[in-house]
PDB file of C-alpha atoms in Angstrom:
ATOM      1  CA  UNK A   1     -36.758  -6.254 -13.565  1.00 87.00           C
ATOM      2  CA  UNK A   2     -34.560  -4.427 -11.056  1.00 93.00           C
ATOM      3  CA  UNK A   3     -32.880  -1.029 -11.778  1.00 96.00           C
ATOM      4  CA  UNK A   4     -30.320   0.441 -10.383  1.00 96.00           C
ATOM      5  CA  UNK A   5     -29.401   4.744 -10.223  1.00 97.00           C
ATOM      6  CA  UNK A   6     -26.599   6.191  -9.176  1.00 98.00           C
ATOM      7  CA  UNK A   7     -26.987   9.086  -7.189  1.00 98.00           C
ATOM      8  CA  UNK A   8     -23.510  10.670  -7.734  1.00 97.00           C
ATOM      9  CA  UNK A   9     -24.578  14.601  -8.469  1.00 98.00           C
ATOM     10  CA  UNK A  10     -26.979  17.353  -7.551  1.00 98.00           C
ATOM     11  CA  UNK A  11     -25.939  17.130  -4.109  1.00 98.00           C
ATOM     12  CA  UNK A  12     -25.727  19.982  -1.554  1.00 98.00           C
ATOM     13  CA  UNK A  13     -23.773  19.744   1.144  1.00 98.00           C
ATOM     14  CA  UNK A  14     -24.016  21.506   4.523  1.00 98.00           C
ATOM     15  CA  UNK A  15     -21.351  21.783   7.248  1.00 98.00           C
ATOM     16  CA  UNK A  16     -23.935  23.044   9.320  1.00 98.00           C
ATOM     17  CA  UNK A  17     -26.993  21.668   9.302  1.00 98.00           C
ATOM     18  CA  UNK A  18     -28.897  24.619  10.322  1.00 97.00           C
ATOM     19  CA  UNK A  19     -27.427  26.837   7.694  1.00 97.00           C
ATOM     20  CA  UNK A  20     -29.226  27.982   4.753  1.00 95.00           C
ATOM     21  CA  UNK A  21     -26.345  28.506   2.476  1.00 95.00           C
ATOM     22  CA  UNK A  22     -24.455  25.231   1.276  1.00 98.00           C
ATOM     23  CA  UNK A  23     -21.912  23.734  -1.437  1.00 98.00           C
ATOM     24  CA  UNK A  24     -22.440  21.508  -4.379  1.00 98.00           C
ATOM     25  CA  UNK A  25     -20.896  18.616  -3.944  1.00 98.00           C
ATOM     26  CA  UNK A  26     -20.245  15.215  -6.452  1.00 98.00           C
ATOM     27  CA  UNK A  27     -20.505  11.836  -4.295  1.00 98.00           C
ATOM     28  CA  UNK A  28     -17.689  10.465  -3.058  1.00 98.00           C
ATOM     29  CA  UNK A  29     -16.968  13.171  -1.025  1.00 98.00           C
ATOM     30  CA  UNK A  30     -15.250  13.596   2.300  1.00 98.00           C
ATOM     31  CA  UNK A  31     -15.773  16.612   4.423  1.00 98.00           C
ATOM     32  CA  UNK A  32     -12.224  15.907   5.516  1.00 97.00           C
ATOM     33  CA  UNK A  33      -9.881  16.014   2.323  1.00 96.00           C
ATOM     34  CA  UNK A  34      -7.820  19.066   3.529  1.00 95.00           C
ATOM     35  CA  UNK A  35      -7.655  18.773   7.465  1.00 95.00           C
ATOM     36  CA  UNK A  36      -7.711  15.392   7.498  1.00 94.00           C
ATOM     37  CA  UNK A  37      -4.180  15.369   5.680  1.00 91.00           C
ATOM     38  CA  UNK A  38      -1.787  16.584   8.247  1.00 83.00           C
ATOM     39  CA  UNK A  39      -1.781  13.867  11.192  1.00 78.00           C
ATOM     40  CA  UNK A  40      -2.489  16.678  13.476  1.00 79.00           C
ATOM     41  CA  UNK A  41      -5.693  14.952  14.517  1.00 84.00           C
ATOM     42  CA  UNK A  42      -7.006  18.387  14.762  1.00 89.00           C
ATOM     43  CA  UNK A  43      -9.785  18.060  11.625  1.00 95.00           C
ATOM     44  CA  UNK A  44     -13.286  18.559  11.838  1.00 96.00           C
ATOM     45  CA  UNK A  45     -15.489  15.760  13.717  1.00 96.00           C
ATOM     46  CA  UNK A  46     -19.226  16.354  13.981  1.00 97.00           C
ATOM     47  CA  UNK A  47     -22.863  16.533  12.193  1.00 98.00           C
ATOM     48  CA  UNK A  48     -22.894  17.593   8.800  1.00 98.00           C
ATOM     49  CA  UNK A  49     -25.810  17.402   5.936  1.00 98.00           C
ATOM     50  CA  UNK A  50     -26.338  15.841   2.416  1.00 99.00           C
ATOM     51  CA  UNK A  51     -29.712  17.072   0.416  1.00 98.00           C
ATOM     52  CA  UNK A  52     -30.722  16.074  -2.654  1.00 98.00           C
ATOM     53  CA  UNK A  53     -34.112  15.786  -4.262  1.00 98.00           C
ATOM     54  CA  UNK A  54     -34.560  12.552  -6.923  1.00 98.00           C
ATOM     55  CA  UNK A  55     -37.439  12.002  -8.947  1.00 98.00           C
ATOM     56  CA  UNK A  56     -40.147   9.118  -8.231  1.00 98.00           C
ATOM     57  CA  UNK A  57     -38.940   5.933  -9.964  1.00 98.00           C
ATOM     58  CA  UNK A  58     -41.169   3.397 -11.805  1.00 96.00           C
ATOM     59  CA  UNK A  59     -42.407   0.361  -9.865  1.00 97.00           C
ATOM     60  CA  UNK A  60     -43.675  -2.787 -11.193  1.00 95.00           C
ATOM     61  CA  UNK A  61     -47.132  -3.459  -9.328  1.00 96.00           C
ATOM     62  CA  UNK A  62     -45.684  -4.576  -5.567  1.00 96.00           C
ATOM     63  CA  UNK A  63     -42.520  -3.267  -6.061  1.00 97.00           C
ATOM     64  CA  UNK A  64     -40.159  -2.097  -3.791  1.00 97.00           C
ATOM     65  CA  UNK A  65     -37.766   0.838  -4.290  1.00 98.00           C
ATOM     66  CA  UNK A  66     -34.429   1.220  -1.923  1.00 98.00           C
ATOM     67  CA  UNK A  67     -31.736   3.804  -1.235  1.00 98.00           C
ATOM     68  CA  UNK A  68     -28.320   2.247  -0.748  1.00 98.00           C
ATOM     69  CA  UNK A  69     -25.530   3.597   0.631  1.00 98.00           C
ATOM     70  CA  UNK A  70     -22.197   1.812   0.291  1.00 97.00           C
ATOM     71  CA  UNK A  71     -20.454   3.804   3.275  1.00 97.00           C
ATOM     72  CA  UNK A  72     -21.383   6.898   5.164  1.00 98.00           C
ATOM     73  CA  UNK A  73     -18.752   7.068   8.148  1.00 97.00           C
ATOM     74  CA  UNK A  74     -19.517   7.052  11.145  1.00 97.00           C
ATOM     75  CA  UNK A  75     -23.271   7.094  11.564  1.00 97.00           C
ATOM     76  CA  UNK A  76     -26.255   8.127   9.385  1.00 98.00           C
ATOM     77  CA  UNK A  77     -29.428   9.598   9.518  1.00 98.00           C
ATOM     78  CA  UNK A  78     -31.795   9.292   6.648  1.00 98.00           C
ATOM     79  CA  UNK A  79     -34.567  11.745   6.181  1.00 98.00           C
ATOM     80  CA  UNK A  80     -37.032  11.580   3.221  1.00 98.00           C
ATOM     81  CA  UNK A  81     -39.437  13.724   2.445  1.00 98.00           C
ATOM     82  CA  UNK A  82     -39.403  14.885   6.336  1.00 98.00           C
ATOM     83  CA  UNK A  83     -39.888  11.035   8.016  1.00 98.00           C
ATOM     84  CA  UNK A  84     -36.644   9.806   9.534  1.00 98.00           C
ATOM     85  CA  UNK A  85     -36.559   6.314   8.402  1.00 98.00           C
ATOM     86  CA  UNK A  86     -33.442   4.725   8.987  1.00 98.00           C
ATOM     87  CA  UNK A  87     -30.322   4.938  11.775  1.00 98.00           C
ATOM     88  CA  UNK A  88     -27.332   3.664  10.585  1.00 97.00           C
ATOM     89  CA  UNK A  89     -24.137   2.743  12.971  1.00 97.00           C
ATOM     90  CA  UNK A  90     -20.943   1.833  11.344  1.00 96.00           C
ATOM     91  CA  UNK A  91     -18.646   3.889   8.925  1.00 95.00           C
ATOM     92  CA  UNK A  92     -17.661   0.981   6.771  1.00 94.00           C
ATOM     93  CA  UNK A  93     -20.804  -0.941   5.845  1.00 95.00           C
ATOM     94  CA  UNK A  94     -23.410  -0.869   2.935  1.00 96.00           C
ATOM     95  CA  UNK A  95     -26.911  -0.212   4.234  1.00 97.00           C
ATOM     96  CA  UNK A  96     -30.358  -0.156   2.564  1.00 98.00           C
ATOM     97  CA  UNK A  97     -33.324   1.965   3.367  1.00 98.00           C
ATOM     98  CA  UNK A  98     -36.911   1.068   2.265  1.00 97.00           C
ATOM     99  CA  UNK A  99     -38.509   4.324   0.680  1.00 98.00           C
ATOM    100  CA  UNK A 100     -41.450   2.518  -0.767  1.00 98.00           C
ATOM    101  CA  UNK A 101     -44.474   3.866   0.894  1.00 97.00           C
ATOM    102  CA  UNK A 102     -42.542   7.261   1.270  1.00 98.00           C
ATOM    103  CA  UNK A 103     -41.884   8.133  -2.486  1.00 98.00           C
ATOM    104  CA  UNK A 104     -43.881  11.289  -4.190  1.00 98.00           C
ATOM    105  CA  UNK A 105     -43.673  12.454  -7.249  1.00 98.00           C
ATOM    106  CA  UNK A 106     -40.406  15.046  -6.401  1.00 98.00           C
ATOM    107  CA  UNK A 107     -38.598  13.375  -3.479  1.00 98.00           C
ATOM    108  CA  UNK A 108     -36.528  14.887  -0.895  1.00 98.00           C
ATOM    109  CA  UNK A 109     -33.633  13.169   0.532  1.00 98.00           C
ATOM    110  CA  UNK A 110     -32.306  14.606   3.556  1.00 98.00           C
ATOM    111  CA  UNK A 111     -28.577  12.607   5.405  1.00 99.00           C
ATOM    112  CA  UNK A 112     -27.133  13.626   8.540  1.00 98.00           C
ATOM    113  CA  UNK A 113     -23.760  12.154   8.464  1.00 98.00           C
ATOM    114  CA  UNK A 114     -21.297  12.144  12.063  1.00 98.00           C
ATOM    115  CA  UNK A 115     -18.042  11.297  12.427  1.00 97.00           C
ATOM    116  CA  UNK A 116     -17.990  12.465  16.232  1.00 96.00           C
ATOM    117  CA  UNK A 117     -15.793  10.916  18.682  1.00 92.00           C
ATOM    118  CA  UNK A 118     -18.137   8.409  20.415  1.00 91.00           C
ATOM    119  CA  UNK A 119     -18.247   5.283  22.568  1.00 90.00           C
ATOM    120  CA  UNK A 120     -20.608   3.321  20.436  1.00 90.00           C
ATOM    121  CA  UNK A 121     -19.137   2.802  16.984  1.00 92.00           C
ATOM    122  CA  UNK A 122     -15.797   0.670  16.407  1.00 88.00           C
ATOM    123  CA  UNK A 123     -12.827   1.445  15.583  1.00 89.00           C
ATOM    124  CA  UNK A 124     -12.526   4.223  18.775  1.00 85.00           C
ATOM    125  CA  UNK A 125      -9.054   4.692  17.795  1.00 85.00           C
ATOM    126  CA  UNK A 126      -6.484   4.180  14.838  1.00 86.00           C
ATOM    127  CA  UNK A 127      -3.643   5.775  13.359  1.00 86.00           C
ATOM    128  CA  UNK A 128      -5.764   7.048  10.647  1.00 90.00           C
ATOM    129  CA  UNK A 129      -8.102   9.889   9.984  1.00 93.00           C
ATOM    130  CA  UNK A 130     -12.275   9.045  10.844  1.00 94.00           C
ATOM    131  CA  UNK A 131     -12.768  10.504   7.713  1.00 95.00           C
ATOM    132  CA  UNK A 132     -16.553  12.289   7.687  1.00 98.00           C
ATOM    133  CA  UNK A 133     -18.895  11.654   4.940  1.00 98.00           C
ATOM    134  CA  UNK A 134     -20.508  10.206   1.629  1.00 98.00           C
ATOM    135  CA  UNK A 135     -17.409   9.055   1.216  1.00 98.00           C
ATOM    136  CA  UNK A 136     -18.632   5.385  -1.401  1.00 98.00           C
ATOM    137  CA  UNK A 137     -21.862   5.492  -3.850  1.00 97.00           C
ATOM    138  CA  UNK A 138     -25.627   5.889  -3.433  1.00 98.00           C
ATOM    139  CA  UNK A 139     -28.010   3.911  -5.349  1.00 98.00           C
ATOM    140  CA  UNK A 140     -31.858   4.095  -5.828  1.00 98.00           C
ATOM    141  CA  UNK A 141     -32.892   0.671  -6.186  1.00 97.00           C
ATOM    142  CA  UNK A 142     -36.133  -0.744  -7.875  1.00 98.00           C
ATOM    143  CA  UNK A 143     -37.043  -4.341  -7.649  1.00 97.00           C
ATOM    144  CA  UNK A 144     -40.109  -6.366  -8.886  1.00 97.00           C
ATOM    145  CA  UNK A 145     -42.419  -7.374  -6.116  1.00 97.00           C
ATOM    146  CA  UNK A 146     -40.543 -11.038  -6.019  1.00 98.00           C
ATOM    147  CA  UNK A 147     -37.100 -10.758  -5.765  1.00 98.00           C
ATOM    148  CA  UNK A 148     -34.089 -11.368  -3.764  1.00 98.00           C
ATOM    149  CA  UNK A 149     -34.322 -10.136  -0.005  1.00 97.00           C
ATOM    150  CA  UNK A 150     -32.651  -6.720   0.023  1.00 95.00           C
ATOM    151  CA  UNK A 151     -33.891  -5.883   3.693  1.00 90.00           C
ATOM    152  CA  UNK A 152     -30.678  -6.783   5.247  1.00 88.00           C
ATOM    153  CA  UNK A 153     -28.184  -4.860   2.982  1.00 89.00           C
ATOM    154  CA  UNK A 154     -26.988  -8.347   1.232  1.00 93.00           C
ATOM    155  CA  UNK A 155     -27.164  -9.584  -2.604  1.00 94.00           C
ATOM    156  CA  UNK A 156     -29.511 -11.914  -1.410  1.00 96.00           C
ATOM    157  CA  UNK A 157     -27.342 -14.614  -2.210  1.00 98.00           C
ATOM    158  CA  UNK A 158     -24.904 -16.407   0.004  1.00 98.00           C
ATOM    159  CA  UNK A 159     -21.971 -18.665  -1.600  1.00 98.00           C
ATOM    160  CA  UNK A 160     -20.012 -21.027   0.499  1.00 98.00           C
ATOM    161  CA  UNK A 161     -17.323 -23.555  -0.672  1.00 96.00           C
ATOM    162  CA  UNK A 162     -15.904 -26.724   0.919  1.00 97.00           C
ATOM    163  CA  UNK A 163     -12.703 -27.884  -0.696  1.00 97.00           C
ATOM    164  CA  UNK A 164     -12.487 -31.923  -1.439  1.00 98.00           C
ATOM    165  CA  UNK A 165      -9.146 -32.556  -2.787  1.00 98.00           C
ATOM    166  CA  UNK A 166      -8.335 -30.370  -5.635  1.00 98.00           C
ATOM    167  CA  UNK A 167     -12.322 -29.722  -6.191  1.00 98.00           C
ATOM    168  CA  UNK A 168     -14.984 -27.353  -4.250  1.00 98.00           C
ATOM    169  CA  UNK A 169     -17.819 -28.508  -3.542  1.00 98.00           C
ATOM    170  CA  UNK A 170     -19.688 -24.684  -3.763  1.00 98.00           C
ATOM    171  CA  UNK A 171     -23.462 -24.219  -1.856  1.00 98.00           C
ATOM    172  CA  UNK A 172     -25.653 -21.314  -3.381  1.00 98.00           C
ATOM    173  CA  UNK A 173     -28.453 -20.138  -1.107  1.00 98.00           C
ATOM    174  CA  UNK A 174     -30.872 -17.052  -2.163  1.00 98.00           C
ATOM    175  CA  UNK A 175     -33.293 -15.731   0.464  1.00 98.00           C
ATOM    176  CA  UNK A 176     -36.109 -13.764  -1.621  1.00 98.00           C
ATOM    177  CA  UNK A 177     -39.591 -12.268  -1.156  1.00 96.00           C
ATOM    178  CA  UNK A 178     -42.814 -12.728  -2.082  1.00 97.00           C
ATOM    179  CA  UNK A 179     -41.712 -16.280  -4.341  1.00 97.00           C
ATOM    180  CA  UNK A 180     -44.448 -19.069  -4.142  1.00 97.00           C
ATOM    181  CA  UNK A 181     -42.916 -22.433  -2.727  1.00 98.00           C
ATOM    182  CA  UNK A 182     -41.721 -24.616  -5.587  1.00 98.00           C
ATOM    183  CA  UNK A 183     -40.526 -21.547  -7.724  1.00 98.00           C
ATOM    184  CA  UNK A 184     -37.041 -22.259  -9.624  1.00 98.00           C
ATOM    185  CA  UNK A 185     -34.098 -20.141  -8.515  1.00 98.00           C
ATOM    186  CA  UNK A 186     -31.423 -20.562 -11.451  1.00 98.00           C
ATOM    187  CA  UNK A 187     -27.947 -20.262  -9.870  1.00 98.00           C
ATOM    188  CA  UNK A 188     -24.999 -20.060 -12.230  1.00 98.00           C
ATOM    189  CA  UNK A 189     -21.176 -19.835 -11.575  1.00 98.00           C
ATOM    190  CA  UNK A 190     -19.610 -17.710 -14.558  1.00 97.00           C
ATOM    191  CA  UNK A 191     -17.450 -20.180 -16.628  1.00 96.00           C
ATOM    192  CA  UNK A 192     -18.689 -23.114 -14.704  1.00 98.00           C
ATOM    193  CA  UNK A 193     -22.136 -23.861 -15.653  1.00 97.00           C
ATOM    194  CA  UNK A 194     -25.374 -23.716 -13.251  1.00 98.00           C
ATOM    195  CA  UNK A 195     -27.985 -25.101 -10.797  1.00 98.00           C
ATOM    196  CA  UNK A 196     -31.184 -25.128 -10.004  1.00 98.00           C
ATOM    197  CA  UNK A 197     -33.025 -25.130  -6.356  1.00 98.00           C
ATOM    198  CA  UNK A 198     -36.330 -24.901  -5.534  1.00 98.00           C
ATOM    199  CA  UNK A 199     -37.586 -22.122  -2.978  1.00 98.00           C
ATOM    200  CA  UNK A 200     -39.128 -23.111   0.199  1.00 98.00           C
ATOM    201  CA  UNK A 201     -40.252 -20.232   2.534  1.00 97.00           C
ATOM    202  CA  UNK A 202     -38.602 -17.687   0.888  1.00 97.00           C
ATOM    203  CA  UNK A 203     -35.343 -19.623   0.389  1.00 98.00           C
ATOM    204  CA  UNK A 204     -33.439 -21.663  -2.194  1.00 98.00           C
ATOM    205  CA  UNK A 205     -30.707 -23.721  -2.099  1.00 98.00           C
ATOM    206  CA  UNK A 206     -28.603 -26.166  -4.591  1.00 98.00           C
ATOM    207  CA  UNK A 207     -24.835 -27.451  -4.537  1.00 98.00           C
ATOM    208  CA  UNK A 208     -22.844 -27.567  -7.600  1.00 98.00           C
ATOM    209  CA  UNK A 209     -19.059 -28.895  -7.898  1.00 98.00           C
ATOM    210  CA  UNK A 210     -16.115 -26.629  -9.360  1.00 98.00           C
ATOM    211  CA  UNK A 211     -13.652 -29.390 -10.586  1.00 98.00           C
ATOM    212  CA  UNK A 212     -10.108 -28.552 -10.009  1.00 98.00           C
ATOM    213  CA  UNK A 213     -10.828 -25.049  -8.453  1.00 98.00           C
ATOM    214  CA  UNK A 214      -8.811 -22.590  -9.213  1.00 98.00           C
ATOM    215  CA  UNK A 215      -7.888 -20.772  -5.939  1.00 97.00           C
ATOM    216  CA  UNK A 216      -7.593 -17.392  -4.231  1.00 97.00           C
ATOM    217  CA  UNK A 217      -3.982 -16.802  -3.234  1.00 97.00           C
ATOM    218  CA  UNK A 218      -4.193 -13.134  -1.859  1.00 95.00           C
ATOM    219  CA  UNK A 219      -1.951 -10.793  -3.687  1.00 96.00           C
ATOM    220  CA  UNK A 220       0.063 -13.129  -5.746  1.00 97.00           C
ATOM    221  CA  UNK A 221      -3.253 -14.589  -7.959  1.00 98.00           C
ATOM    222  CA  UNK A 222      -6.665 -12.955  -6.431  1.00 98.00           C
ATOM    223  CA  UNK A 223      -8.472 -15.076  -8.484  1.00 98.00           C
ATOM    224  CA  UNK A 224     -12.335 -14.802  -7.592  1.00 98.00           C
ATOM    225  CA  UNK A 225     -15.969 -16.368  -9.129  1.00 98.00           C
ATOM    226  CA  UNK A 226     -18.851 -14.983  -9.777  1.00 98.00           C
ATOM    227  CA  UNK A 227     -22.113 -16.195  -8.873  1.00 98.00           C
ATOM    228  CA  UNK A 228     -25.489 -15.179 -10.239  1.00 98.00           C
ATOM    229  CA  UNK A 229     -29.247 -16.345  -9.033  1.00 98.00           C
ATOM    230  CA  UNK A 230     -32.260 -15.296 -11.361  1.00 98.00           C
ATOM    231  CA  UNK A 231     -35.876 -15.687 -10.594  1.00 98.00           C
ATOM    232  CA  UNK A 232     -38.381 -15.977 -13.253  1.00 96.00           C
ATOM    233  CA  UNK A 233     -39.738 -11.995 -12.425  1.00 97.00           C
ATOM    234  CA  UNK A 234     -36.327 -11.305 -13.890  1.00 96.00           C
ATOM    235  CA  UNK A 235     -34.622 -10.350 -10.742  1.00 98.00           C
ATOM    236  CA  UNK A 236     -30.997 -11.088 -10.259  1.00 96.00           C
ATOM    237  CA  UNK A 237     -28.610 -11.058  -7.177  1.00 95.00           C
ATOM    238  CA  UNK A 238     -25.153 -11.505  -7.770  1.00 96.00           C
ATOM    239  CA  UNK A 239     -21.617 -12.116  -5.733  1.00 97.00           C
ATOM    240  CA  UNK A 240     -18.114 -12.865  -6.461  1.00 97.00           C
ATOM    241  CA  UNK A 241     -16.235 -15.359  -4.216  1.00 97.00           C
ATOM    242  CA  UNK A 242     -12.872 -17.366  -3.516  1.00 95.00           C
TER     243      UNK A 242
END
């Protein structure tokens, strides 16, 4: 089964990464709340340091185990247990590392976060503040060895929809790892009913029709599904859509 841990507290900040003295800090946090305020655009922009130290989690035989982080602006570095793993470009994206074949018994998680002027990472300029930091959740996330692919920071599971008439005509398709060809995926719409598609190299597709779909009209009714694939290790991806 997967599992999911927040890692919201026990964090210690460092402005300066070479300092030995730092601050305890809660996730979200923003090295920016009180310059970033003014519209001077005179607050700080540079390197600063997360640490934390999280405990080994319990894997299923072939399991995997993954820190996510749902937005560390602008780029990342993560460290664990000393081995950079992972680079991460992009202030406004979820991102997954792979800490698998890292993971000791007492872990130590090491992020260098920069919000640096640069001429690599988009937006270059806006009429609001780069904000620096942790500034959305971290997870540690454990998954059985098959399960939907987390390696490129998705659900797994990708929902399109093709309106015909009144109706949508909604395609479900989970990429996973590790399933044997022929295993059942069980995709279900919540309040519709559900599907089932057969994997073939690690992917899994059925159609199912919404009759008379209710629709997403932005602010005025933001009406969305939700979508859920299972596989018979108990692993489930989900994602809402409109």
């Amino acid at each position: 089964m997967r599992n999911t841990i927040v890692l919201e507290k026990d964090w210690t900040f460092y402005k300066n990464p070479q300092s030995e003295s730092g601050e305890a800090v809660t996730l979200p946090h923003t090295w920016n709340a009180v310059d970033g305020q003014d519209g001077g655009n005179d607050y700080y922009r540079g390197t600063c340091k997360y640490v934390r130290h999280f405990a080994k989690p319990e894997l299923e035989k072939g399991g995997r185990a993954y820190l996510e982080f749902n937005g560390a602006a602008m780029t990342a570095d993560v460290v664990v247990n000393g081995t950079k793993l992972f680079h991460h470009e992009g202030g406004f994206s979820t991102f997954r590392v792979d800490v698998t074949e890292q993971l000791t018994e007492d872990n130590l998680l090491e992020v260098y976060v920069d919000n640096s002027d640069n001429t690599k990472v988009y937006p270059q300029k806006a009429d609001f503040t780069f904000y620096g930091g942790l500034y959305r959740p971290v997870w540690l996330l454990t998954v059985p060895k098959v399960s939907f692919d987390l390696s490129d920071s998705s659900s797994g599971l990708f929902v399109t929809a093709e309106m015909q008439g009144p109706d949508a005509l909604v395609t479900l398709e989970a990429h996973t790892q590790h399933a044997d060809d022929g295993e059942t995926v069980v995709f279900s719409v919540e309040g519709i009913g559900e599907v089932r598609g057969a994997v073939q190299r690690n992917q899994a597709r059925a159609q199912m029709l919404i009759s008379n779909a209710h629709l997403w009209e932005g602010k005025r009714d933001p009406y969305l599904y939700r979508a859920t694939a299972t596989l018979s290790s108990g692993d489930q991806g989900s994602v809402s859509f409109g």
